[in-house]
C-alpha positions in Angstrom: 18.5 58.0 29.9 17.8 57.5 33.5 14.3 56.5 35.2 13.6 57.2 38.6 14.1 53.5 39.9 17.9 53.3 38.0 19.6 50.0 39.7 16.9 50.1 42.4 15.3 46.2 43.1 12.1 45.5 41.9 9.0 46.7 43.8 6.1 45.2 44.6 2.7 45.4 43.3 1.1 48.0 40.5 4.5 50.1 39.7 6.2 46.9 39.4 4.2 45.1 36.8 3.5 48.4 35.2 7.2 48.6 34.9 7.6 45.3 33.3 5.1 45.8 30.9 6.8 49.3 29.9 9.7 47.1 28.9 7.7 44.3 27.4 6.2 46.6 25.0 9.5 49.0 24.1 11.0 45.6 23.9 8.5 44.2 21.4 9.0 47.7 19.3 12.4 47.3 18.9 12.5 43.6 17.8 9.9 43.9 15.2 12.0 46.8 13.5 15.8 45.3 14.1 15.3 42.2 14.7 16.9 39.8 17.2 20.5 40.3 16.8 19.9 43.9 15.5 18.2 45.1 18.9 20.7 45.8 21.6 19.7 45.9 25.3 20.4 49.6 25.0 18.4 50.3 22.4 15.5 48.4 23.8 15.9 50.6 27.5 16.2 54.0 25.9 12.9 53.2 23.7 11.1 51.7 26.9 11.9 54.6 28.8 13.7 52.9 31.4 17.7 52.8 32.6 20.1 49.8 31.4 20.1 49.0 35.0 16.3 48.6 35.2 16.1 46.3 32.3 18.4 43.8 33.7 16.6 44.0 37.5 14.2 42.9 35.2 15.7 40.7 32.6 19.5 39.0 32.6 19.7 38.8 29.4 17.8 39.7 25.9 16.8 36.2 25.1 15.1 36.4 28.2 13.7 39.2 27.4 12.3 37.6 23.8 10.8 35.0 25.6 8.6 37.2 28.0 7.1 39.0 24.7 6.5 35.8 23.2 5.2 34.6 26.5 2.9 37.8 27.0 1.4 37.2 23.7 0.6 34.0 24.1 -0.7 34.0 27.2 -2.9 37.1 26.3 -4.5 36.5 22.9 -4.7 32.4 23.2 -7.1 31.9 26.2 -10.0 33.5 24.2 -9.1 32.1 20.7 -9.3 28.8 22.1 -12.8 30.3 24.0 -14.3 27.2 21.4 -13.4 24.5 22.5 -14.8 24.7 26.4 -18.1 26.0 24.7 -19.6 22.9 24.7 -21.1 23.2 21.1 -21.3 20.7 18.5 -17.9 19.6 16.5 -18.6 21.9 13.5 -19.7 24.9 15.6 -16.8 24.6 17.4 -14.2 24.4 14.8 -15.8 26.8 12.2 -15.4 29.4 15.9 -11.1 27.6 16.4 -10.7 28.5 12.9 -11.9 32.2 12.8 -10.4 32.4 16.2 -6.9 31.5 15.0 -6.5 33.1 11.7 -7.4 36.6 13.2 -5.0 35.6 16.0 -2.3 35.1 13.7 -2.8 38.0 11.3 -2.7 40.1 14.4 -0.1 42.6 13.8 1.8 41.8 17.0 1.8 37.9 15.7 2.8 38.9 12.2 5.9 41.0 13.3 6.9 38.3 16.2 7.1 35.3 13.5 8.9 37.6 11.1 11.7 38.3 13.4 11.5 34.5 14.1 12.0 33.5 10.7 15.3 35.9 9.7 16.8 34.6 12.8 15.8 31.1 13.0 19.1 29.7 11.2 21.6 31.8 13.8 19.6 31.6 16.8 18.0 28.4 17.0 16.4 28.9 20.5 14.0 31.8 19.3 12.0 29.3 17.0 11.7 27.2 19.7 10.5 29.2 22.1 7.5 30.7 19.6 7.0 27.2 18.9 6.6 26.0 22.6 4.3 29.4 23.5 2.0 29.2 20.3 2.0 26.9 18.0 2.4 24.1 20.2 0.1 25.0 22.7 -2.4 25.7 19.8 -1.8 22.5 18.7 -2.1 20.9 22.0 -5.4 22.3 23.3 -7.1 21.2 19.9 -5.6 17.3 20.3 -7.5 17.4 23.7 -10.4 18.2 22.4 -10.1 16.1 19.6 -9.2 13.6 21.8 -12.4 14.1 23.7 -14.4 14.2 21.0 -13.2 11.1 19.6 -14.3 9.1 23.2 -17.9 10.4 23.0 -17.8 9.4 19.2 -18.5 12.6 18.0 -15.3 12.8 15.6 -13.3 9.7 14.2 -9.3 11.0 14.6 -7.3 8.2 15.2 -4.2 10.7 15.5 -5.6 13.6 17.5 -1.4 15.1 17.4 -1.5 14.8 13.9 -4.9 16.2 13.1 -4.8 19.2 15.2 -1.7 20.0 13.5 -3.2 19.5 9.7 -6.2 21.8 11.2 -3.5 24.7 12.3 -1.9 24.4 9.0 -5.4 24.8 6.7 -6.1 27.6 9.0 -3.1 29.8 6.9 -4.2 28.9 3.4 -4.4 32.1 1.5 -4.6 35.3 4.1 -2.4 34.2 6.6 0.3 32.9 3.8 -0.7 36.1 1.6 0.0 38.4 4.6 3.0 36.8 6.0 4.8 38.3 2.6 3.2 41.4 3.4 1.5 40.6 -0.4 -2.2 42.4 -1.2 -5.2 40.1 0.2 -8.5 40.6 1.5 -9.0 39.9 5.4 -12.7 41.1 5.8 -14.9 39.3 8.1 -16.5 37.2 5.0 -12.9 36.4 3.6 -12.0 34.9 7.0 -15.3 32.7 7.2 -14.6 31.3 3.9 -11.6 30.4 4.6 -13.0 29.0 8.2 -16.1 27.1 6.5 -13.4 25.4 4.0 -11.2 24.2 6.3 -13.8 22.8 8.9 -15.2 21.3 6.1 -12.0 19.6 4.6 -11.1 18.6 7.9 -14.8 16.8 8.7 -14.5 15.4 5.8 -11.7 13.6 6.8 -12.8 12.9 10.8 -16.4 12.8 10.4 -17.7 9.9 12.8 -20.5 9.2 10.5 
């Protein structure tokens, strides 16, 4: 198949960037139905509409490639799940809001087919587990040790390890529907399921960094 712009450089502005994100999102298609080794650079062009030769003006290589979806993602869905944590609101407020926040976030269908891919391919390509890790995960976990961190100074929270208890924090945020929907297994995700999952893990984790 052959687009109008076939081998052409990059342009400026609007058609560029609408452009990239024609490939972005043929690209994201393709690897949540092959997978990473199973999705060719062809494959990917013909299903984003574009030439082989307007993919790579784009992208050198498909691990590039992986790492803008990831990238897009994160950088699209995390600023306002982490909304919380510049609110200003008390600790419980806050993290009852983080923890909604990030199990909708991860039971996204987007998120759900980017860490499946992740995980078949982790053992033979390495690299794409660590660049999820370092555009989600990590930064997830990072933004919450801040705060934690913060919180800790204006003794609001007792967390000796901010790292460590951010992390814990992430992980009770995937008890039950996030776990349950990973293995694409039946569960409820109604708004009430995900606040009780929320209100139990705030209140594990207070119980373990309350200041008072």
């Amino acid at each position: 198949m052959q687009d109008q712009d076939t081998c052409s450089p990059q342009q400026p502005g609007d058609a560029s960037s609408a452009k990239r994100e024609q490939i972005l999102k043929g690209a994201h298609d393709i690897f949540a139905e092959h997978g990473y080794e199973g999705a060719s650079m062809s494959v990917i062009a013909r299903h984003a509409g574009v030439s082989k030769g307007t993919l790579y003006n784009y992208f050198e290589n498909k691990a590039e490639l992986f790492t803008a979806v990831v990238k897009q993602k994160a950088e699209r869905d995390l600023p306002a799940a982490f909304r919380p944590v510049n609110a200003d609101l008390p600790p419980r407020e806050t993290l009852n809001a983080l923890a909604r926040s990030i199990i909708a976030l991860i039971i996204a269908p987007t998120a759900l087919a980017l860490y499946r891919v992740i995980i078949s391919e982790a053992r033979h390509f390495p690299h794409l587990a660590e660049t999820f890790w370092e555009h989600a995960p990590a930064i997830c976990i990072d933004t919450l040790a801040r705060w934690l961190t913060d919180r800790t100074e204006k003794k609001e929270l007792n967390v000796p390890d901010p790292m460590f208890a951010a992390e814990q924090f992430y992980t009770l945020c995937q008890t039950r529907i996030i776990t349950r929907r990973r293995f694409e297994l039946p569960v409820s995700t109604t708004d009430a399921d995900i606040d009780r999952i929320a209100d139990a893990t705030v209140t594990m984790f207070l119980a373990m960094y309350s200041a008072s």
